[in-house]
Amino acid sequence: MENLLSSAASHQTLPDSFVFPADQRPPASTAAVDLPVIDLSLPRDEVRRAVLDAGKDLGFFQVVNHGVPQDAMRGMDEACEAFFRLPAEAKAAFFSEDPARPNRLFSSTVYGAGGERYWRDCLRLVCGAFPVDDATRNAWPNKPHGIREAVERFLVPTRALGMDLLRLLCEGMGLRGDYFAGDLSGGAMVVNVNHYPPCPDPARTLGLPPHCDRNLITLLRQGGAGVPGLQVAHAAGGDWIHVEPVPGAFVVNFGHQLEIATNGLLKSVEHRAVPDAARPRTSVATFILPTEDCLVRPAQELVDAEEGPRYRAVTFREFMEVYKAVGARRESVEKAFRI
């Protein structure tokens, strides 16, 4: 518990263990590159084209008018922010450094082999059943008051949004509409509530290192306070671009499972998080994953007859074993699964 950044009254200096070498924290670009913002209330043909084009171009986009109620998003933001404001003793029962524990509070996850720590605390919650059952609900923290209800009210429509985006992608790529239903999206839904306290020297550390997501599709709430912190690798320029929060929006990006399943048509793009010097930031990342035994392979409709598949078929369980061994950088993961 002494490792929790959110339990300290304030941080006057940056401990050496949080300092990254300069070549591992290149500055973000000052170029004006904005993620597409897609209005999902527009005609479906228009939305379908916009979602697919944004996915191919940047691999990241934002969506508004997405059907997740504003009060559900606001309730989730407020409950999660309140959780991290709890005194240390109120969070102690949920703290664990055991990565095998599905629901837990922890700090400074290490993605690579280095010993650096990251300027974030994380509340990880798992939802293995829809509709949400008592066993799932009771495994979540019960403080602050109403947090379980807030999580459920948020997760149910957020999953529905993710599934609708997958259907739109299928329609745009010429796959049957339910291609990603079943085992490809039937794993437990994972939520990472990432909390980044004010940092005394944000230029010398990272909240999260550059990484690609391991799942199928990610929906991110940047946080109710409107504090920026997400940065995305921009392939065209080799730079990191800031993602400005859009009120009421979700940031959407693709995981490696979607890249494999679409034979590389859609890519999992590297991203990272940076802390702010003066303001805390609490974001909510929702991950839709395959079942562990799901065999993920390129869709036949997207495989060129002459070139063949670009990726080998792999169960999600095997993928995760390799992912944990090689790290979360795009180059390492792609090398492990490209044919």
Coordinates of C-alpha atoms in Angstrom, one line a residue:
M1 CA 0.0 0.0 0.0
E2 CA 2.9 2.4 0.5
N3 CA 3.5 2.2 -3.2
L4 CA 0.1 3.9 -4.0
L5 CA 0.7 7.3 -5.4
S6 CA -2.9 8.4 -4.7
S7 CA -2.4 7.8 -1.0
A8 CA 0.4 10.4 -0.6
A9 CA -0.7 13.9 0.5
S10 CA 1.5 15.5 -2.3
H11 CA 4.6 14.8 -4.3
Q12 CA 7.3 17.5 -4.0
T13 CA 10.0 15.8 -6.1
L14 CA 10.1 12.9 -8.6
P15 CA 11.8 9.8 -7.1
D16 CA 14.6 8.4 -9.1
S17 CA 12.7 5.1 -9.7
F18 CA 10.2 7.1 -11.9
V19 CA 12.8 8.8 -14.1
F20 CA 13.0 7.4 -17.6
P21 CA 16.1 7.7 -19.9
A22 CA 15.7 10.6 -22.3
D23 CA 15.5 8.3 -25.4
Q24 CA 12.5 6.5 -23.8
R25 CA 10.4 9.6 -23.4
P26 CA 10.6 11.6 -26.7
P27 CA 8.6 14.8 -26.6
A28 CA 5.2 14.9 -28.3
S29 CA 4.9 16.6 -31.6
T30 CA 3.6 20.1 -31.8
A31 CA 2.0 19.3 -35.2
A32 CA -1.8 19.9 -35.3
V33 CA -3.0 16.4 -35.9
D34 CA -6.5 15.8 -34.5
L35 CA -8.2 12.4 -34.2
P36 CA -11.4 12.1 -36.3
V37 CA -14.5 12.8 -34.2
I38 CA -17.4 10.6 -35.6
D39 CA -21.0 11.4 -34.8
L40 CA -22.7 8.0 -34.6
S41 CA -26.2 9.5 -34.9
L42 CA -25.5 10.3 -38.6
P43 CA -26.8 7.9 -41.4
R44 CA -25.4 4.4 -41.0
D45 CA -23.7 4.4 -44.4
E46 CA -21.9 7.6 -43.6
V47 CA -20.8 6.4 -40.1
R48 CA -19.7 3.0 -41.5
R49 CA -17.3 4.7 -44.0
A50 CA -16.0 7.2 -41.4
V51 CA -15.3 4.5 -38.8
L52 CA -13.4 2.3 -41.3
D53 CA -11.5 5.2 -42.8
A54 CA -10.4 6.5 -39.4
G55 CA -9.4 3.0 -38.3
K56 CA -7.2 2.5 -41.4
D57 CA -5.7 6.0 -41.3
L58 CA -4.8 6.6 -37.6
G59 CA -6.0 3.5 -35.8
F60 CA -7.6 5.8 -33.3
F61 CA -10.8 8.0 -33.4
Q62 CA -13.3 9.5 -31.1
V63 CA -17.1 8.9 -31.1
V64 CA -19.9 11.1 -29.9
N65 CA -23.7 10.6 -29.8
H66 CA -22.9 7.0 -29.1
G67 CA -25.8 5.9 -27.0
V68 CA -24.1 5.6 -23.6
P69 CA -26.2 7.9 -21.3
Q70 CA -24.5 11.0 -20.1
D71 CA -25.5 10.3 -16.5
A72 CA -23.9 6.8 -16.7
M73 CA -20.6 8.3 -17.9
R74 CA -20.8 11.1 -15.3
G75 CA -21.6 8.6 -12.6
M76 CA -18.7 6.4 -13.5
D77 CA -16.3 9.3 -13.6
E78 CA -17.4 10.6 -10.2
A79 CA -17.4 7.2 -8.6
C80 CA -13.9 6.4 -9.8
E81 CA -12.5 9.8 -8.9
A82 CA -14.0 9.4 -5.4
F83 CA -12.4 5.9 -5.1
F84 CA -8.9 7.3 -5.5
R85 CA -9.7 10.1 -3.0
L86 CA -10.5 7.5 -0.3
P87 CA -8.0 7.2 2.6
A88 CA -5.4 4.5 2.3
E89 CA -7.1 2.3 4.9
A90 CA -10.4 2.3 2.9
K91 CA -8.5 1.0 -0.1
A92 CA -6.3 -1.5 1.6
A93 CA -8.6 -4.6 1.3
F94 CA -8.6 -4.2 -2.5
F95 CA -4.9 -3.6 -2.9
S96 CA -2.9 -6.5 -4.4
E97 CA 0.4 -7.0 -6.3
D98 CA -0.7 -10.4 -7.5
P99 CA -1.4 -10.1 -11.3
A100 CA -3.4 -13.3 -11.2
R101 CA -6.1 -11.6 -9.1
P102 CA -8.7 -10.3 -11.5
N103 CA -10.2 -7.4 -9.4
R104 CA -7.5 -5.4 -7.7
L105 CA -5.9 -2.0 -7.0
F106 CA -2.2 -1.7 -7.8
S107 CA 0.4 0.8 -8.8
S108 CA 3.2 1.1 -11.5
T109 CA 2.6 -1.8 -13.8
V110 CA 5.8 -2.7 -15.6
Y111 CA 5.4 -3.5 -19.3
G112 CA 9.0 -3.9 -20.2
A113 CA 12.1 -5.5 -18.7
G114 CA 13.4 -2.3 -17.1
G115 CA 13.0 -1.3 -13.5
E116 CA 11.3 2.1 -14.1
R117 CA 8.0 2.8 -12.4
Y118 CA 5.0 4.5 -14.0
W119 CA 3.2 7.5 -12.6
R120 CA -0.2 5.9 -12.2
D121 CA -2.4 3.8 -9.9
C122 CA -4.8 1.4 -11.4
L123 CA -8.1 -0.1 -10.3
R124 CA -8.8 -3.2 -12.4
L125 CA -12.3 -4.6 -12.6
V126 CA -13.5 -7.6 -14.5
C127 CA -17.0 -8.4 -15.7
G128 CA -17.5 -11.9 -16.9
A129 CA -21.2 -12.0 -17.3
F130 CA -23.9 -10.0 -19.1
P131 CA -26.3 -9.2 -17.6
V132 CA -24.1 -8.6 -14.6
D133 CA -24.6 -11.2 -11.9
D134 CA -24.2 -11.0 -8.1
A135 CA -20.8 -12.8 -8.1
T136 CA -19.4 -10.3 -10.6
R137 CA -20.9 -7.3 -8.8
N138 CA -19.8 -8.4 -5.3
A139 CA -16.2 -8.8 -6.5
W140 CA -16.0 -5.1 -7.1
P141 CA -15.1 -2.6 -4.3
N142 CA -18.1 -1.4 -2.2
K143 CA -16.6 2.0 -1.4
P144 CA -17.3 4.8 -2.1
H145 CA -21.1 4.3 -1.8
G146 CA -22.7 3.5 -5.1
I147 CA -19.6 2.5 -7.0
R148 CA -20.9 -0.9 -7.9
E149 CA -24.1 0.4 -9.3
A150 CA -22.1 3.1 -11.2
V151 CA -19.8 0.5 -12.8
E152 CA -22.7 -1.6 -13.9
R153 CA -24.7 1.3 -15.4
F154 CA -21.6 2.3 -17.3
L155 CA -20.4 -1.1 -18.5
V156 CA -23.6 -2.5 -20.0
P157 CA -24.2 0.3 -22.6
T158 CA -20.4 0.6 -23.2
R159 CA -20.2 -3.0 -24.2
A160 CA -23.2 -2.5 -26.5
L161 CA -21.4 0.4 -28.1
G162 CA -18.3 -1.7 -28.7
M163 CA -20.3 -4.4 -30.3
D164 CA -22.0 -1.9 -32.6
L165 CA -18.7 -0.5 -33.7
L166 CA -17.5 -4.0 -34.5
R167 CA -20.6 -4.6 -36.6
L168 CA -20.0 -1.3 -38.4
L169 CA -16.4 -2.5 -39.2
C170 CA -17.7 -5.8 -40.4
E171 CA -20.1 -4.1 -42.8
G172 CA -17.4 -1.8 -44.1
M173 CA -14.9 -4.7 -44.7
G174 CA -17.4 -7.1 -46.3
L175 CA -17.7 -9.5 -43.4
R176 CA -20.9 -10.8 -42.0
G177 CA -22.3 -8.5 -39.4
D178 CA -21.9 -10.9 -36.5
Y179 CA -18.3 -12.0 -37.4
F180 CA -16.9 -10.7 -34.1
A181 CA -19.8 -12.0 -32.0
G182 CA -19.3 -15.3 -30.0
D183 CA -15.9 -16.3 -28.8
L184 CA -14.0 -13.4 -30.5
S185 CA -15.7 -11.0 -28.2
G186 CA -16.9 -13.3 -25.5
G187 CA -14.1 -13.1 -22.9
A188 CA -14.4 -11.3 -19.7
M189 CA -14.7 -7.6 -20.1
V190 CA -11.8 -5.8 -18.4
V191 CA -11.9 -2.2 -17.1
N192 CA -8.7 -0.3 -16.1
V193 CA -9.4 2.8 -14.1
N194 CA -6.1 4.6 -14.4
H195 CA -5.4 7.4 -12.0
Y196 CA -2.5 9.9 -12.6
P197 CA -1.9 12.2 -9.7
P198 CA -0.2 15.6 -10.2
C199 CA 3.5 14.9 -11.0
P200 CA 6.3 17.2 -9.8
D201 CA 8.3 16.6 -13.0
P202 CA 6.2 15.2 -15.8
A203 CA 8.8 15.8 -18.5
R204 CA 11.0 13.1 -17.0
T205 CA 8.5 10.2 -16.5
L206 CA 5.5 8.5 -18.1
G207 CA 2.1 7.5 -16.8
L208 CA 2.1 4.5 -19.1
P209 CA 4.8 3.5 -21.6
P210 CA 4.4 3.1 -25.3
H211 CA 2.3 -0.1 -25.9
C212 CA -0.3 -1.7 -28.1
D213 CA -3.4 -3.2 -26.6
R214 CA -3.7 -7.0 -26.4
N215 CA -7.5 -7.2 -26.8
L216 CA -10.0 -6.8 -29.6
I217 CA -11.2 -3.2 -29.2
T218 CA -10.8 -0.5 -26.6
L219 CA -13.2 2.2 -25.5
L220 CA -11.6 5.0 -23.4
R221 CA -13.1 7.7 -21.3
Q222 CA -10.4 10.3 -21.0
G223 CA -12.0 11.6 -17.7
G224 CA -14.6 14.0 -16.6
A225 CA -12.1 16.7 -15.7
G226 CA -11.0 17.2 -19.3
V227 CA -7.3 16.8 -18.5
P228 CA -5.3 15.6 -21.5
G229 CA -2.8 12.8 -21.1
L230 CA -3.2 10.3 -23.9
Q231 CA -0.7 10.4 -26.7
V232 CA -0.8 8.3 -29.9
A233 CA 2.0 7.3 -32.2
H234 CA 1.5 9.0 -35.6
A235 CA 2.9 6.6 -38.2
A236 CA 3.1 9.2 -41.0
G237 CA 5.4 11.5 -39.1
G238 CA 6.9 9.2 -36.5
D239 CA 5.7 11.6 -33.8
W240 CA 3.6 11.4 -30.7
I241 CA 0.4 13.4 -31.0
H242 CA -1.7 14.7 -28.1
V243 CA -5.3 13.6 -28.0
E244 CA -7.5 16.5 -26.8
P245 CA -10.5 15.3 -24.7
V246 CA -13.9 15.9 -26.3
P247 CA -16.7 16.2 -23.9
G248 CA -18.9 13.2 -23.7
A249 CA -16.8 11.2 -26.2
F250 CA -15.1 7.8 -26.2
V251 CA -11.7 7.3 -27.7
V252 CA -11.7 4.1 -29.7
N253 CA -8.7 2.0 -30.8
F254 CA -8.0 -1.5 -31.9
G255 CA -6.1 -4.3 -30.2
H256 CA -3.8 -7.0 -31.6
Q257 CA -6.7 -9.5 -31.9
L258 CA -8.5 -7.2 -34.3
E259 CA -5.3 -6.7 -36.3
I260 CA -4.8 -10.5 -36.7
A261 CA -8.5 -11.1 -37.5
T262 CA -8.5 -8.4 -40.2
N263 CA -5.2 -9.7 -41.6
G264 CA -3.6 -6.3 -40.9
L265 CA -6.2 -4.2 -42.6
L266 CA -6.8 -2.6 -39.2
K267 CA -3.8 -2.1 -36.9
S268 CA -3.1 -1.9 -33.2
V269 CA -1.3 1.4 -32.8
E270 CA 1.1 2.3 -30.0
H271 CA 0.0 4.8 -27.4
R272 CA 1.2 6.1 -24.1
A273 CA 0.1 8.3 -21.2
V274 CA 1.7 11.3 -19.6
P275 CA 0.9 13.0 -16.3
D276 CA 0.1 16.6 -15.6
A277 CA 2.1 18.9 -13.3
A278 CA -0.9 20.4 -11.6
R279 CA -4.0 18.4 -12.2
P280 CA -5.0 14.8 -11.5
R281 CA -6.5 12.7 -14.3
T282 CA -8.6 9.6 -14.0
S283 CA -9.4 7.7 -17.2
V284 CA -11.5 4.6 -17.8
A285 CA -10.4 2.1 -20.4
T286 CA -12.8 -0.7 -21.3
F287 CA -11.4 -3.7 -23.1
I288 CA -13.4 -6.3 -25.1
L289 CA -11.5 -9.6 -25.3
P290 CA -11.8 -13.0 -26.9
T291 CA -12.3 -16.1 -24.7
E292 CA -9.0 -17.8 -23.7
D293 CA -9.6 -20.8 -26.0
C294 CA -10.7 -18.7 -29.0
L295 CA -8.6 -19.4 -32.1
V296 CA -7.9 -16.0 -33.6
R297 CA -7.0 -16.1 -37.3
P298 CA -7.3 -13.8 -40.4
A299 CA -10.7 -13.8 -41.8
Q300 CA -10.7 -15.7 -45.1
E301 CA -12.5 -12.9 -46.9
L302 CA -9.6 -10.5 -46.1
V303 CA -6.8 -12.9 -47.2
D304 CA -5.3 -12.4 -50.7
A305 CA -5.3 -15.7 -52.6
E306 CA -1.7 -15.2 -53.8
E307 CA -0.1 -13.6 -50.7
G308 CA -1.9 -15.7 -48.1
P309 CA -2.4 -14.7 -44.5
R310 CA 0.0 -12.3 -42.9
Y311 CA -0.5 -13.7 -39.3
R312 CA -0.6 -17.2 -38.0
A313 CA -3.6 -18.5 -36.1
V314 CA -3.2 -18.4 -32.4
T315 CA -5.4 -19.0 -29.3
F316 CA -5.9 -16.0 -27.1
R317 CA -4.3 -17.9 -24.3
E318 CA -1.1 -18.5 -26.3
F319 CA -1.1 -14.9 -27.5
M320 CA -1.2 -13.7 -23.9
E321 CA 1.7 -16.0 -22.9
V322 CA 3.8 -14.5 -25.7
Y323 CA 2.7 -11.0 -25.1
K324 CA 3.8 -11.2 -21.5
A325 CA 7.1 -12.6 -22.5
V326 CA 8.1 -10.2 -25.3
G327 CA 6.5 -7.0 -23.9
A328 CA 3.8 -4.8 -25.3
R329 CA 5.7 -2.8 -28.0
R330 CA 4.2 -3.2 -31.4
E331 CA 7.4 -4.4 -33.1
S332 CA 8.0 -7.2 -30.7
V333 CA 4.4 -8.5 -30.8
E334 CA 4.2 -8.2 -34.6
K335 CA 7.4 -10.1 -35.0
A336 CA 6.1 -13.0 -32.9
F337 CA 2.9 -13.5 -34.9
R338 CA 3.7 -12.4 -38.5
I339 CA 4.1 -15.1 -41.0

